[in-house]
mmCIF file of C-alpha atoms in Angstrom:
data_model
loop_
_atom_site.group_PDB
_atom_site.id
_atom_site.type_symbol
_atom_site.label_atom_id
_atom_site.label_comp_id
_atom_site.label_asym_id
_atom_site.label_seq_id
_atom_site.Cartn_x
_atom_site.Cartn_y
_atom_site.Cartn_z
ATOM 1 C CA MET A 201 -12.516 8.388 21.465
ATOM 2 C CA HIS A 202 -14.809 10.368 18.889
ATOM 3 C CA PRO A 203 -12.957 11.114 15.618
ATOM 4 C CA HIS A 204 -13.437 14.771 15.995
ATOM 5 C CA ASP A 205 -11.409 14.500 19.228
ATOM 6 C CA ASP A 206 -8.464 13.368 17.347
ATOM 7 C CA GLU A 207 -5.802 15.912 16.970
ATOM 8 C CA ASP A 208 -4.873 14.549 13.326
ATOM 9 C CA VAL A 209 -8.479 14.847 12.246
ATOM 10 C CA LYS A 210 -8.827 18.260 13.321
ATOM 11 C CA LEU A 211 -5.700 19.168 11.074
ATOM 12 C CA MET A 212 -6.854 17.053 8.431
ATOM 13 C CA LEU A 213 -10.292 19.061 8.381
ATOM 14 C CA ARG A 214 -8.069 22.306 8.116
ATOM 15 C CA VAL A 215 -6.134 20.511 5.181
ATOM 16 C CA ARG A 216 -9.446 19.769 3.486
ATOM 17 C CA ASP A 217 -10.234 23.672 3.871
ATOM 18 C CA GLY A 218 -7.010 24.355 1.875
ATOM 19 C CA ASP A 219 -4.864 25.053 5.035
ATOM 20 C CA ASP A 220 -1.133 24.237 3.682
ATOM 21 C CA ASP A 221 0.163 24.721 7.320
ATOM 22 C CA ALA A 222 -1.985 22.029 8.589
ATOM 23 C CA PHE A 223 -0.818 19.792 6.003
ATOM 24 C CA ALA A 224 2.867 20.420 6.785
ATOM 25 C CA CYS A 225 2.114 19.695 10.435
ATOM 26 C CA LEU A 226 0.588 16.316 9.666
ATOM 27 C CA VAL A 227 3.633 15.356 7.377
ATOM 28 C CA GLU A 228 5.919 16.370 10.180
ATOM 29 C CA ARG A 229 3.915 14.298 12.809
ATOM 30 C CA HIS A 230 3.684 11.138 10.901
ATOM 31 C CA ARG A 231 6.655 11.118 8.340
ATOM 32 C CA ASP A 232 8.897 8.845 10.237
ATOM 33 C CA ARG A 233 6.117 6.192 11.183
ATOM 34 C CA VAL A 234 5.113 6.038 7.547
ATOM 35 C CA LEU A 235 8.708 5.433 6.523
ATOM 36 C CA SER A 236 8.928 2.753 9.011
ATOM 37 C CA VAL A 237 5.973 0.925 7.421
ATOM 38 C CA VAL A 238 6.801 0.964 3.851
ATOM 39 C CA TYR A 239 10.496 0.299 4.674
ATOM 40 C CA ARG A 240 9.749 -2.872 6.390
ATOM 41 C CA TYR A 241 8.168 -3.940 2.709
ATOM 42 C CA THR A 242 10.769 -2.523 0.524
ATOM 43 C CA ARG A 243 13.964 -3.024 2.560
ATOM 44 C CA ASP A 244 15.038 -0.020 0.524
ATOM 45 C CA ARG A 245 15.738 3.598 1.997
ATOM 46 C CA GLY A 246 15.428 5.501 -1.081
ATOM 47 C CA GLU A 247 12.406 3.688 -2.459
ATOM 48 C CA ALA A 248 10.841 3.747 0.959
ATOM 49 C CA GLU A 249 11.261 7.425 1.064
ATOM 50 C CA ASP A 250 9.574 8.053 -2.298
ATOM 51 C CA LEU A 251 6.937 5.525 -1.170
ATOM 52 C CA ALA A 252 6.335 7.556 1.937
ATOM 53 C CA GLN A 253 6.082 10.831 0.024
ATOM 54 C CA ASP A 254 3.777 9.225 -2.318
ATOM 55 C CA VAL A 255 1.461 8.474 0.567
ATOM 56 C CA PHE A 256 1.368 11.976 1.645
ATOM 57 C CA LEU A 257 0.764 13.182 -1.728
ATOM 58 C CA ASN A 258 -2.136 10.593 -2.046
ATOM 59 C CA ILE A 259 -3.613 12.277 1.167
ATOM 60 C CA HIS A 260 -3.394 15.641 -0.242
ATOM 61 C CA ARG A 261 -4.884 14.800 -3.472
ATOM 62 C CA ASN A 262 -8.025 12.885 -1.943
ATOM 63 C CA ARG A 263 -8.172 15.984 0.845
ATOM 64 C CA MET A 264 -11.492 17.177 -0.656
ATOM 65 C CA SER A 265 -13.114 13.797 -0.070
ATOM 66 C CA TYR A 266 -11.948 13.281 3.351
ATOM 67 C CA ARG A 267 -14.697 12.161 5.882
ATOM 68 C CA PRO A 268 -13.512 11.726 9.522
ATOM 69 C CA GLU A 269 -15.375 8.599 10.193
ATOM 70 C CA ALA A 270 -12.413 6.937 11.971
ATOM 71 C CA LYS A 271 -8.891 7.972 13.549
ATOM 72 C CA PHE A 272 -6.647 9.742 10.955
ATOM 73 C CA THR A 273 -3.903 7.177 11.229
ATOM 74 C CA THR A 274 -6.411 4.394 10.331
ATOM 75 C CA TRP A 275 -6.527 6.000 6.914
ATOM 76 C CA LEU A 276 -2.930 7.137 7.072
ATOM 77 C CA PHE A 277 -1.953 3.368 7.570
ATOM 78 C CA ARG A 278 -3.972 1.836 5.184
ATOM 79 C CA ILE A 279 -2.722 3.930 2.516
ATOM 80 C CA ALA A 280 0.915 3.242 3.816
ATOM 81 C CA ALA A 281 0.252 -0.591 3.954
ATOM 82 C CA ASN A 282 -1.305 -0.763 0.371
ATOM 83 C CA ARG A 283 1.813 1.242 -1.018
ATOM 84 C CA GLY A 284 4.102 -0.991 0.897
ATOM 85 C CA ILE A 285 2.490 -4.368 -0.256
ATOM 86 C CA ASN A 286 2.299 -3.182 -3.917
ATOM 87 C CA ALA A 287 5.987 -2.245 -3.932
ATOM 88 C CA MET A 288 6.807 -5.767 -2.254
ATOM 89 C CA ARG A 289 5.024 -7.508 -4.866
ATOM 90 C CA ALA A 290 6.727 -5.597 -7.555
ATOM 91 C CA ARG A 291 10.019 -6.287 -5.866
ATOM 92 C CA ALA A 292 9.275 -10.006 -5.605
ATOM 93 C CA VAL A 293 8.397 -10.081 -9.215
ATOM 94 C CA ARG A 294 11.806 -8.361 -10.133
ATOM 95 C CA LYS A 295 13.561 -10.533 -7.674
ATOM 96 C CA ARG A 296 12.245 -13.791 -9.468
ATOM 97 C CA VAL A 297 13.211 -12.640 -12.946
ATOM 98 C CA GLU A 298 16.574 -11.234 -11.872
ATOM 99 C CA ALA A 299 18.109 -13.763 -9.368
ATOM 100 C CA PRO A 300 16.278 -17.091 -8.599
ATOM 101 C CA ALA A 301 16.516 -18.209 -4.840
ATOM 102 C CA PRO A 302 18.941 -20.744 -4.075
ATOM 103 C CA THR A 303 17.268 -24.399 -4.520
ATOM 104 C CA ARG A 304 17.741 -27.891 -3.495
ATOM 105 C CA GLY A 305 17.898 -30.494 -6.178
ATOM 106 C CA ASP A 306 14.127 -30.888 -6.168
ATOM 107 C CA GLY A 307 13.775 -27.267 -6.851
ATOM 108 C CA GLU A 308 12.291 -26.272 -3.597
ATOM 109 C CA ALA A 309 13.551 -23.126 -2.015
ATOM 110 C CA VAL A 310 16.255 -23.665 0.750
ATOM 111 C CA PRO A 311 15.040 -22.167 4.303
ATOM 112 C CA LEU A 312 17.014 -19.548 5.721
ATOM 113 C CA ASP A 313 17.981 -21.827 8.670
ATOM 114 C CA GLU A 314 19.593 -24.214 6.156
ATOM 115 C CA MET A 315 21.717 -21.771 4.466
ATOM 116 C CA PRO A 316 25.087 -21.529 5.541
ATOM 117 C CA ASP A 317 26.206 -18.965 8.052
ATOM 118 C CA PRO A 318 27.360 -15.837 6.460
ATOM 119 C CA LYS A 319 30.929 -15.608 8.181
ATOM 120 C CA PRO A 320 31.032 -18.339 10.662
ATOM 121 C CA ALA A 321 34.846 -17.773 11.457
ATOM 122 C CA GLU A 322 33.997 -14.052 12.564
ATOM 123 C CA ALA A 323 32.199 -14.525 15.965
ATOM 124 C CA ARG A 324 32.488 -10.794 17.124
ATOM 125 C CA GLU A 325 29.597 -9.771 19.226
ATOM 126 C CA GLY A 326 28.732 -6.998 16.816
ATOM 127 C CA LEU A 327 28.573 -9.416 13.892
ATOM 128 C CA GLU A 328 26.316 -11.838 15.734
ATOM 129 C CA ARG A 329 23.984 -9.058 16.695
ATOM 130 C CA ARG A 330 23.827 -8.037 12.932
ATOM 131 C CA GLU A 331 23.274 -11.626 11.785
ATOM 132 C CA LEU A 332 20.691 -11.959 14.735
ATOM 133 C CA ALA A 333 19.127 -8.614 13.034
ATOM 134 C CA GLU A 334 19.301 -10.262 9.603
ATOM 135 C CA ARG A 335 17.430 -13.342 11.099
ATOM 136 C CA VAL A 336 14.859 -11.169 12.486
ATOM 137 C CA ARG A 337 14.186 -9.475 9.256
ATOM 138 C CA ALA A 338 14.131 -12.723 7.512
ATOM 139 C CA ALA A 339 11.585 -14.039 9.765
ATOM 140 C CA VAL A 340 9.399 -10.630 9.532
ATOM 141 C CA ASP A 341 9.524 -10.978 5.629
ATOM 142 C CA ALA A 342 8.907 -14.606 5.535
ATOM 143 C CA LEU A 343 5.470 -13.716 6.977
ATOM 144 C CA PRO A 344 2.451 -13.984 4.832
ATOM 145 C CA GLU A 345 1.422 -10.527 3.648
ATOM 146 C CA THR A 346 -1.695 -9.695 5.927
ATOM 147 C CA GLN A 347 0.232 -11.351 9.023
ATOM 148 C CA LYS A 348 3.231 -9.215 8.328
ATOM 149 C CA THR A 349 1.105 -5.976 7.922
ATOM 150 C CA ALA A 350 -0.680 -6.996 11.345
ATOM 151 C CA VAL A 351 2.656 -7.419 12.867
ATOM 152 C CA LEU A 352 4.101 -4.034 11.587
ATOM 153 C CA LEU A 353 1.207 -2.201 12.798
ATOM 154 C CA ASN A 354 1.129 -3.855 16.087
ATOM 155 C CA LYS A 355 4.735 -4.217 17.082
ATOM 156 C CA TYR A 356 6.336 -1.013 15.627
ATOM 157 C CA GLU A 357 3.621 1.374 15.209
ATOM 158 C CA GLY A 358 1.730 0.252 18.468
ATOM 159 C CA ARG A 359 -1.717 0.080 17.260
ATOM 160 C CA SER A 360 -4.587 -1.638 18.884
ATOM 161 C CA TYR A 361 -6.458 -4.853 17.708
ATOM 162 C CA GLU A 362 -9.246 -2.660 17.049
ATOM 163 C CA GLU A 363 -7.309 -0.021 14.798
ATOM 164 C CA ILE A 364 -5.688 -3.019 12.875
ATOM 165 C CA GLY A 365 -9.009 -4.380 12.270
ATOM 166 C CA GLN A 366 -10.246 -1.290 10.736
ATOM 167 C CA ILE A 367 -7.056 -0.833 8.583
ATOM 168 C CA LEU A 368 -7.257 -4.327 7.509
ATOM 169 C CA ASP A 369 -11.049 -4.688 7.237
ATOM 170 C CA LEU A 370 -10.995 -7.563 9.755
ATOM 171 C CA SER A 371 -13.054 -8.205 12.888
ATOM 172 C CA ILE A 372 -10.887 -8.033 16.355
ATOM 173 C CA PRO A 373 -11.160 -11.841 16.704
ATOM 174 C CA ALA A 374 -9.699 -12.344 13.103
ATOM 175 C CA VAL A 375 -7.057 -9.835 14.161
ATOM 176 C CA LYS A 376 -6.245 -11.765 17.206
ATOM 177 C CA SER A 377 -5.936 -14.921 15.568
ATOM 178 C CA LEU A 378 -3.776 -13.541 12.834
ATOM 179 C CA LEU A 379 -1.404 -11.916 15.100
ATOM 180 C CA SER A 380 -1.480 -15.156 17.411
ATOM 181 C CA ARG A 381 -0.335 -17.185 14.238
ATOM 182 C CA ALA A 382 2.084 -14.481 13.175
ATOM 183 C CA ARG A 383 3.957 -14.697 16.571
ATOM 184 C CA MET A 384 4.143 -18.414 16.531
ATOM 185 C CA ARG A 385 5.659 -18.493 13.358
ATOM 186 C CA ILE A 386 8.132 -15.712 14.567
ATOM 187 C CA LYS A 387 8.828 -17.809 17.455
ATOM 188 C CA GLU A 388 9.257 -21.080 15.570
ATOM 189 C CA ARG A 389 11.964 -19.176 13.114
ATOM 190 C CA LEU A 390 13.972 -17.245 15.862
ATOM 191 C CA SER A 391 13.797 -19.512 19.078
ATOM 192 C CA PRO A 392 16.695 -21.677 17.956
ATOM 193 C CA HIS A 393 19.016 -18.593 17.375
ATOM 194 C CA LEU A 394 17.857 -17.061 20.614
ATOM 195 C CA GLN A 395 18.909 -20.486 22.539
ATOM 196 C CA ARG A 396 22.111 -20.398 20.543
ATOM 197 C CA GLU A 397 22.710 -16.681 21.643
ATOM 198 C CA GLY A 398 21.987 -17.599 25.223
ATOM 199 C CA GLU A 399 24.368 -20.573 25.166
ATOM 200 C CA ARG A 400 26.952 -18.236 23.953
ATOM 201 C CA VAL A 401 26.288 -15.691 26.625
ATOM 202 C CA ALA A 402 26.388 -18.374 29.370
ATOM 203 C CA ARG A 403 29.814 -19.746 28.141
ATOM 204 C CA MET B 156 -21.406 -49.103 16.147
ATOM 205 C CA LYS B 157 -23.189 -46.137 17.887
ATOM 206 C CA PRO B 158 -22.595 -42.926 16.521
ATOM 207 C CA ASN B 159 -20.550 -41.790 19.497
ATOM 208 C CA ASP B 160 -18.487 -44.844 19.819
ATOM 209 C CA ASP B 161 -15.338 -43.362 18.485
ATOM 210 C CA PRO B 162 -15.293 -39.731 19.378
ATOM 211 C CA LYS B 163 -11.590 -39.193 18.497
ATOM 212 C CA PRO B 164 -11.615 -37.042 15.296
ATOM 213 C CA HIS B 165 -14.361 -34.813 16.742
ATOM 214 C CA ASP B 166 -12.197 -34.364 19.950
ATOM 215 C CA ALA B 167 -8.906 -33.732 17.998
ATOM 216 C CA SER B 168 -10.401 -31.077 16.189
ATOM 217 C CA VAL B 169 -11.970 -29.517 19.351
ATOM 218 C CA GLY B 170 -8.537 -29.933 20.929
ATOM 219 C CA ASP B 171 -6.760 -28.087 18.052
ATOM 220 C CA ARG B 172 -9.240 -25.484 18.256
ATOM 221 C CA ARG B 173 -8.744 -25.194 22.054
ATOM 222 C CA ASP B 174 -5.028 -25.107 21.609
ATOM 223 C CA ALA B 175 -5.468 -22.315 19.195
ATOM 224 C CA ASP B 176 -7.756 -20.569 21.416
ATOM 225 C CA VAL B 177 -5.447 -20.769 24.315
ATOM 226 C CA ARG B 178 -2.554 -19.382 21.895
ATOM 227 C CA ASP B 179 -4.573 -16.551 20.882
ATOM 228 C CA ASP B 180 -5.367 -15.622 24.275
ATOM 229 C CA LEU B 181 -1.748 -15.864 25.330
ATOM 230 C CA VAL B 182 -0.705 -13.422 22.633
ATOM 231 C CA ALA B 183 -3.551 -11.094 23.403
ATOM 232 C CA TYR B 184 -2.452 -11.331 26.994
ATOM 233 C CA LEU B 185 0.890 -10.038 26.249
ATOM 234 C CA ASP B 186 -0.496 -7.263 24.055
ATOM 235 C CA GLY B 187 -2.824 -6.072 26.805
ATOM 236 C CA GLU B 188 -5.755 -6.778 24.741
ATOM 237 C CA LEU B 189 -7.863 -9.066 26.958
ATOM 238 C CA ASP B 190 -10.772 -8.054 29.248
ATOM 239 C CA ASP B 191 -10.520 -8.185 32.841
ATOM 240 C CA ALA B 192 -12.266 -11.958 32.996
ATOM 241 C CA ALA B 193 -10.186 -13.346 30.144
ATOM 242 C CA ARG B 194 -6.915 -12.014 31.706
ATOM 243 C CA ALA B 195 -7.814 -13.605 35.115
ATOM 244 C CA ARG B 196 -8.460 -16.957 33.207
ATOM 245 C CA VAL B 197 -4.889 -16.817 31.548
ATOM 246 C CA GLU B 198 -3.312 -15.815 34.571
ATOM 247 C CA ALA B 199 -4.744 -18.668 36.467
ATOM 248 C CA ARG B 200 -3.872 -21.292 34.038
ATOM 249 C CA LEU B 201 -0.297 -19.770 33.744
ATOM 250 C CA ALA B 202 -0.110 -20.473 37.743
ATOM 251 C CA ILE B 203 -0.506 -24.158 37.220
ATOM 252 C CA ASP B 204 0.985 -24.774 33.766
ATOM 253 C CA PRO B 205 4.576 -24.415 33.624
ATOM 254 C CA ALA B 206 4.748 -25.463 29.901
ATOM 255 C CA LEU B 207 2.341 -22.632 29.187
ATOM 256 C CA ALA B 208 4.389 -20.281 31.053
ATOM 257 C CA ASP B 209 7.661 -21.253 29.106
ATOM 258 C CA GLU B 210 5.595 -20.715 25.783
ATOM 259 C CA LEU B 211 4.671 -17.040 27.102
ATOM 260 C CA ALA B 212 8.143 -16.407 28.129
ATOM 261 C CA GLU B 213 9.397 -17.757 24.535
ATOM 262 C CA LEU B 214 6.806 -15.679 22.759
ATOM 263 C CA ARG B 215 7.695 -12.447 24.534
ATOM 264 C CA ASP B 216 11.438 -13.143 24.132
ATOM 265 C CA THR B 217 10.883 -13.527 20.365
ATOM 266 C CA TRP B 218 8.729 -10.544 20.024
ATOM 267 C CA ASP B 219 11.208 -8.329 21.918
ATOM 268 C CA VAL B 220 14.046 -9.312 19.562
ATOM 269 C CA LEU B 221 12.043 -7.953 16.734
ATOM 270 C CA ASP B 222 13.329 -4.508 17.960
ATOM 271 C CA LEU B 223 16.270 -5.417 16.262
ATOM 272 C CA ASP B 224 14.787 -4.981 12.790
ATOM 273 C CA GLU B 225 15.105 -1.179 12.824
ATOM 274 C CA ALA B 226 13.807 1.293 10.328
ATOM 275 C CA PRO B 227 15.453 4.333 9.107
ATOM 276 C CA ARG B 228 14.197 8.005 9.709
ATOM 277 C CA THR B 229 12.940 10.383 6.886
ATOM 278 C CA THR B 230 16.160 12.485 5.645
ATOM 279 C CA ASP B 231 16.219 16.300 6.086
ATOM 280 C CA GLY B 232 13.820 18.322 4.061
ATOM 281 C CA PHE B 233 11.283 15.580 3.781
ATOM 282 C CA THR B 234 8.490 17.693 4.664
ATOM 283 C CA GLU B 235 9.519 20.579 2.291
ATOM 284 C CA ARG B 236 9.818 18.361 -0.755
ATOM 285 C CA VAL B 237 6.352 16.832 -0.101
ATOM 286 C CA LEU B 238 4.930 20.556 -0.038
ATOM 287 C CA ALA B 239 6.837 21.621 -3.000
ATOM 288 C CA GLU B 240 5.480 18.599 -4.996
ATOM 289 C CA THR B 241 1.878 19.487 -3.562
ATOM 290 C CA LYS B 242 2.408 22.974 -5.179
ATOM 291 C CA ARG B 243 3.579 21.678 -8.528
ATOM 292 C CA GLU B 244 0.852 19.206 -8.602
ATOM 293 C CA ARG B 245 -1.561 22.242 -8.023
ATOM 294 C CA GLU B 246 -0.186 24.219 -10.971
ATOM 295 C CA ARG B 247 -0.217 20.993 -13.279
ATOM 296 C CA ARG B 248 -4.068 20.740 -12.333
ATOM 297 C CA TRP B 249 -4.585 24.434 -12.952
ATOM 298 C CA TRP B 250 -3.160 24.086 -16.572
ATOM 299 C CA VAL B 251 -5.153 20.846 -17.107
ATOM 300 C CA HIS B 252 -8.277 22.564 -16.201
ATOM 301 C CA ARG B 253 -7.773 25.718 -18.236
ATOM 302 C CA VAL B 254 -5.994 24.150 -21.332
ATOM 303 C CA ALA B 255 -7.840 20.779 -21.693
ATOM 304 C CA PRO B 256 -11.304 22.452 -22.615
ATOM 305 C CA VAL B 257 -9.513 24.633 -25.344
ATOM 306 C CA ALA B 258 -7.449 21.971 -26.756
ATOM 307 C CA ALA B 259 -10.639 19.554 -26.936
ATOM 308 C CA ALA B 260 -12.412 22.326 -28.959
ATOM 309 C CA ALA B 261 -9.542 22.620 -31.236
ATOM 310 C CA VAL B 262 -9.381 18.958 -31.869
ATOM 311 C CA LEU B 263 -13.084 18.888 -32.535
ATOM 312 C CA VAL B 264 -12.927 21.779 -35.081
ATOM 313 C CA LEU B 265 -9.833 20.016 -36.863
ATOM 314 C CA ALA B 266 -11.716 16.569 -36.749
ATOM 315 C CA VAL B 267 -14.726 18.530 -38.397
ATOM 316 C CA PHE B 268 -12.617 20.135 -41.098
ATOM 317 C CA ALA B 269 -10.547 16.777 -41.846
ATOM 318 C CA THR B 270 -14.077 14.979 -42.256
ATOM 319 C CA PHE B 271 -15.255 17.480 -44.823
ATOM 320 C CA ARG B 272 -11.855 17.470 -46.710
ATOM 321 C CA GLY B 273 -11.031 13.753 -46.434
ATOM 322 C CA GLY B 274 -14.767 12.585 -47.309
ATOM 323 C CA ALA B 275 -14.002 13.937 -50.995
ATOM 324 C CA ASN B 276 -11.069 11.917 -51.758
ATOM 325 C CA ASP B 277 -11.985 8.870 -49.684
ATOM 326 C CA PRO B 278 -12.080 5.729 -51.997
ATOM 327 C CA ALA B 279 -13.951 3.780 -49.421
ATOM 328 C CA ARG B 280 -16.949 6.223 -49.613
ATOM 329 C CA THR B 281 -20.014 4.401 -50.863
ATOM 330 C CA PRO B 282 -20.225 4.714 -54.626
ATOM 331 C CA ILE B 283 -22.700 7.227 -56.015
ATOM 332 C CA THR B 284 -25.717 6.099 -57.962
ATOM 333 C CA GLU B 285 -26.459 7.259 -61.590
ATOM 334 C CA THR B 286 -29.624 9.022 -60.060
ATOM 335 C CA GLU B 287 -27.493 10.775 -57.532
ATOM 336 C CA LEU B 288 -24.593 11.729 -60.492
ATOM 337 C CA ALA B 289 -27.574 13.281 -62.555
ATOM 338 C CA GLU B 290 -28.846 15.278 -59.549
ATOM 339 C CA ASN B 291 -25.434 16.792 -58.799
ATOM 340 C CA LEU B 292 -24.039 16.853 -62.226
ATOM 341 C CA ASP B 293 -23.537 20.834 -61.638
ATOM 342 C CA LEU B 294 -21.664 20.284 -58.389
ATOM 343 C CA LEU B 295 -19.408 17.536 -60.170
ATOM 344 C CA GLU B 296 -18.539 19.924 -63.035
ATOM 345 C CA ASP B 297 -17.027 22.607 -60.422
ATOM 346 C CA LEU B 298 -15.694 19.699 -58.118
ATOM 347 C CA ASP B 299 -11.976 20.698 -58.942
ATOM 348 C CA LEU B 300 -12.585 24.267 -58.122
ATOM 349 C CA LEU B 301 -14.379 23.340 -54.813
ATOM 350 C CA GLU B 302 -11.427 21.255 -53.695
ATOM 351 C CA GLU B 303 -9.108 24.050 -54.307
ATOM 352 C CA LEU B 304 -11.314 26.416 -52.539
ATOM 353 C CA GLY B 305 -11.727 23.803 -49.611
ATOM 354 C CA GLU B 306 -8.106 24.110 -48.739
ATOM 355 C CA ASP B 307 -8.282 27.894 -47.801
ATOM 356 C CA ILE B 308 -9.597 28.265 -44.137
ATOM 357 C CA GLU B 309 -10.985 31.712 -44.529
ATOM 358 C CA PHE B 310 -13.224 30.835 -47.544
ATOM 359 C CA LEU B 311 -14.780 27.792 -45.564
ATOM 360 C CA ALA B 312 -15.559 30.016 -42.705
ATOM 361 C CA TRP B 313 -16.725 32.681 -44.942
ATOM 362 C CA ALA B 314 -18.931 30.340 -46.973
ATOM 363 C CA GLU B 315 -20.225 28.590 -43.900
ATOM 364 C CA GLU B 316 -21.498 31.801 -42.504
ATOM 365 C CA ASN B 317 -23.016 32.818 -45.556
ATOM 366 C CA GLU B 318 -24.360 29.499 -46.472
ATOM 367 C CA GLU B 319 -22.624 29.134 -49.711
ATOM 368 C CA LEU B 320 -21.196 25.798 -49.160
ATOM 369 C CA PRO B 321 -22.903 23.214 -51.545
ATOM 370 C CA TRP B 322 -22.906 20.528 -49.003
#
């Protein structure tokens, strides 16, 4: 598809010409998906909403230099991912300073799988679902930065390999390999819990 | 020993790479990112390789369970807040564009003025030679008076306009 056929690109060109209604329309169209991306980096709703706002302000500030060379969402998600990654790095630094992760005697971090279950006695379905959701979040958060970004864009935003490549400055084969490695990691972390869940349901 | 007598290491790396390629294709197959020929290859292999079919199912299940990682939605008034902030930014920029040049000019005038005033009392100034003293004796005799007058901005402006300043 030619960039000019993209409805968002048409709106952005109007924004460039000073049309505030077009900008409001763009924000409305993408506010939730931008929040969804940055939230999964920060895991803090308030901070994520500030970041999402900042993404749109950044687009508005740079509207005069906008050139429709690709889909509008490519630009949007690139800014959102960068903001999210920066926030995640800042958060990681704060966390290291405030509370060191649990460690074994040798100082190595304890993997999530080896941590005690939060509430083993309360095996209610809702709680188990929440626990599984927590493990899913941990599995996504444990991915290396670029793999995580590729997963967020592919799984939650439905972006194609081609668009992810444009957002991350990678070739399509590189994206294919990146997502394959990410999915293998996720499978390794989550499969045991899915089996346990399956056994529980079978009982 | 002939160069190809022990092909194991080479084969192992090719094998690893082949495994990685198969996994990449499997994931791309799930994502609907393969062309027709590649998709047919994967499906043919899945039909004869139950282990691969199990792996595909496991990859699909673990991918589906990621749906449990839900993200919140933006709060009411999000768009209005963004628009209000763009308005504030625009106003700030207007002030910066209008006021900054005036402020810069004022700073420049003050800097020039401070240089003239401060120069006379600057102990770090290069000491004047006896010849310079002799040449500017008249000026030095009136130094106190000139310093007093130098504090009067109106006088300085007038003197500069009428080329009456001695420096």
